């Protein structure tokens, strides 16, 4: 009986915390309507482009609408101006003995308002440790791609949160007249 009571209280706790996380994670981006994600990355950086693809997919999921890849008059957008993947090794012994490097991805972007003006411009960086395997180059490439996919998701989420916080800051506030 005591076990059943504990399970019931644990279930209630999980439901309550789940609702709290759901409410906390709601965004204003869904209220925007049509958006676009434009990629101005150079052709030599074609392998580093997936942040814009991931960002367009995330925004389409949130807004439940198609996200365009070209600017449309009267719609907000995000312009990716640079994406770069860098592999850092902090010491020669670490890279030779442990075969560990840090994979870092940096993305520069601009948030454009409905009038075409830049609301915000900055860069975000995400990184993760990568242990290489020189004996199997294919496995190394697959693991590196998995890490880059993770970094793309991280950067996309941060850009969406930044867009949402800008919208919250610029939301007109009602003032009570006395």
XYZ file of C-alpha atoms in Angstrom:
178
model
C 0.000 0.000 0.000
C 2.865 2.343 0.860
C 4.489 1.553 -2.495
C 1.251 2.386 -4.302
C 1.003 5.740 -2.485
C 4.603 6.580 -3.398
C 3.992 5.696 -7.044
C 0.851 7.828 -7.108
C 2.649 10.813 -5.585
C 5.551 10.353 -8.017
C 3.090 10.285 -10.924
C 1.421 13.498 -9.717
C 4.853 15.133 -9.343
C 5.879 14.103 -12.875
C 2.625 15.426 -14.350
C 2.932 18.759 -12.533
C 6.575 19.289 -13.510
C 5.830 18.234 -17.079
C 3.115 20.890 -17.317
C 5.495 23.484 -15.922
C 8.140 22.707 -18.503
C 5.543 22.776 -21.258
C 4.294 26.206 -20.176
C 7.796 27.569 -19.777
C 8.825 26.463 -23.241
C 6.006 28.206 -25.144
C 7.216 30.788 -27.628
C 5.784 33.855 -29.284
C 7.363 32.830 -32.587
C 4.271 30.773 -33.383
C 2.237 34.007 -33.580
C 4.392 35.557 -36.307
C 2.901 34.071 -39.412
C 5.115 33.749 -42.495
C 8.878 33.782 -41.889
C 11.990 33.189 -43.954
C 15.476 31.853 -43.315
C 17.981 33.090 -45.866
C 21.456 31.612 -46.203
C 24.261 33.856 -47.449
C 27.026 31.313 -46.865
C 29.777 31.139 -49.494
C 29.960 28.124 -51.789
C 33.252 26.965 -50.206
C 31.361 26.604 -46.914
C 28.689 24.350 -48.405
C 29.452 21.516 -45.951
C 28.820 23.840 -43.001
C 25.320 24.996 -44.075
C 22.962 22.789 -42.079
C 22.268 25.377 -39.343
C 20.009 27.246 -41.762
C 18.296 24.008 -42.777
C 17.779 22.984 -39.150
C 16.603 26.496 -38.224
C 14.020 26.540 -41.041
C 12.778 23.120 -39.938
C 12.524 24.179 -36.275
C 10.672 27.394 -37.160
C 8.287 25.491 -39.455
C 7.496 23.132 -36.575
C 6.899 25.993 -34.133
C 4.859 28.215 -36.459
C 3.123 25.271 -38.149
C 3.674 27.030 -41.470
C 6.113 26.767 -44.341
C 9.296 28.768 -43.790
C 10.557 30.414 -46.959
C 14.212 30.490 -48.055
C 13.928 33.923 -49.710
C 12.763 37.218 -48.219
C 9.094 38.073 -48.571
C 7.817 41.645 -48.148
C 6.192 42.171 -44.776
C 7.598 39.068 -43.111
C 10.277 38.624 -40.460
C 13.331 36.609 -41.217
C 16.691 35.305 -40.132
C 19.726 35.685 -42.368
C 22.668 33.340 -41.809
C 25.772 35.250 -42.908
C 28.486 32.762 -41.905
C 28.843 29.219 -40.626
C 32.165 27.662 -39.792
C 33.343 24.357 -38.319
C 36.699 24.444 -36.536
C 38.607 21.544 -34.988
C 40.732 22.625 -32.013
C 43.438 20.585 -30.347
C 44.627 22.027 -27.036
C 47.904 20.160 -26.824
C 49.983 17.897 -28.997
C 49.995 15.069 -26.434
C 46.210 15.188 -26.046
C 45.657 15.057 -29.758
C 48.255 12.327 -30.391
C 47.685 10.031 -27.410
C 43.972 10.414 -26.779
C 43.094 11.497 -30.301
C 40.740 14.108 -28.880
C 39.834 17.357 -30.536
C 37.129 19.892 -29.867
C 34.709 20.411 -32.742
C 33.434 23.980 -32.638
C 30.771 25.500 -34.849
C 30.177 29.231 -35.103
C 27.256 30.885 -36.860
C 26.752 34.592 -37.566
C 23.166 35.693 -38.107
C 20.845 38.675 -38.330
C 17.201 38.919 -37.321
C 15.277 41.054 -39.795
C 11.961 42.749 -38.935
C 8.896 43.141 -41.187
C 10.259 46.351 -42.727
C 13.549 44.723 -43.761
C 15.630 46.418 -41.039
C 18.109 44.493 -38.898
C 16.699 44.063 -35.390
C 19.628 42.086 -34.009
C 22.958 40.767 -35.247
C 25.441 38.528 -33.451
C 27.178 35.157 -33.515
C 26.722 32.020 -31.450
C 29.245 29.257 -30.868
C 28.730 25.665 -29.755
C 31.360 22.980 -29.238
C 31.788 19.364 -28.227
C 34.752 17.057 -27.583
C 35.425 14.541 -30.348
C 37.549 11.420 -29.892
C 38.917 10.400 -33.260
C 39.680 6.944 -34.576
C 42.410 6.863 -37.189
C 41.881 3.151 -37.843
C 38.410 3.652 -39.367
C 38.041 6.881 -41.390
C 34.401 6.164 -42.247
C 33.439 5.790 -38.578
C 35.365 8.985 -37.827
C 33.411 10.895 -40.484
C 30.085 9.494 -39.246
C 30.876 10.456 -35.646
C 31.982 13.935 -36.721
C 28.744 14.375 -38.688
C 26.718 13.266 -35.651
C 28.498 15.889 -33.540
C 27.922 18.584 -36.184
C 24.214 17.654 -36.306
C 24.083 18.042 -32.521
C 25.828 21.435 -32.739
C 23.409 22.544 -35.489
C 20.441 21.656 -33.281
C 22.004 23.526 -30.350
C 22.672 26.651 -32.428
C 19.218 26.561 -34.027
C 17.551 26.348 -30.619
C 19.597 29.309 -29.362
C 18.651 31.436 -32.390
C 14.945 30.603 -31.900
C 15.195 31.533 -28.198
C 16.896 34.819 -29.144
C 14.153 35.584 -31.672
C 11.516 34.807 -29.052
C 13.183 37.033 -26.429
C 13.405 39.913 -28.949
C 9.708 39.542 -29.690
C 8.900 39.571 -25.981
C 11.015 42.720 -25.450
C 9.368 44.520 -28.369
C 5.828 43.424 -27.546
C 3.621 46.463 -26.917
C 2.673 46.687 -23.265
C -0.742 47.795 -22.132
C -0.635 50.613 -19.614
C -3.558 51.005 -17.238
C -4.968 54.533 -17.348
C -6.072 55.822 -13.965
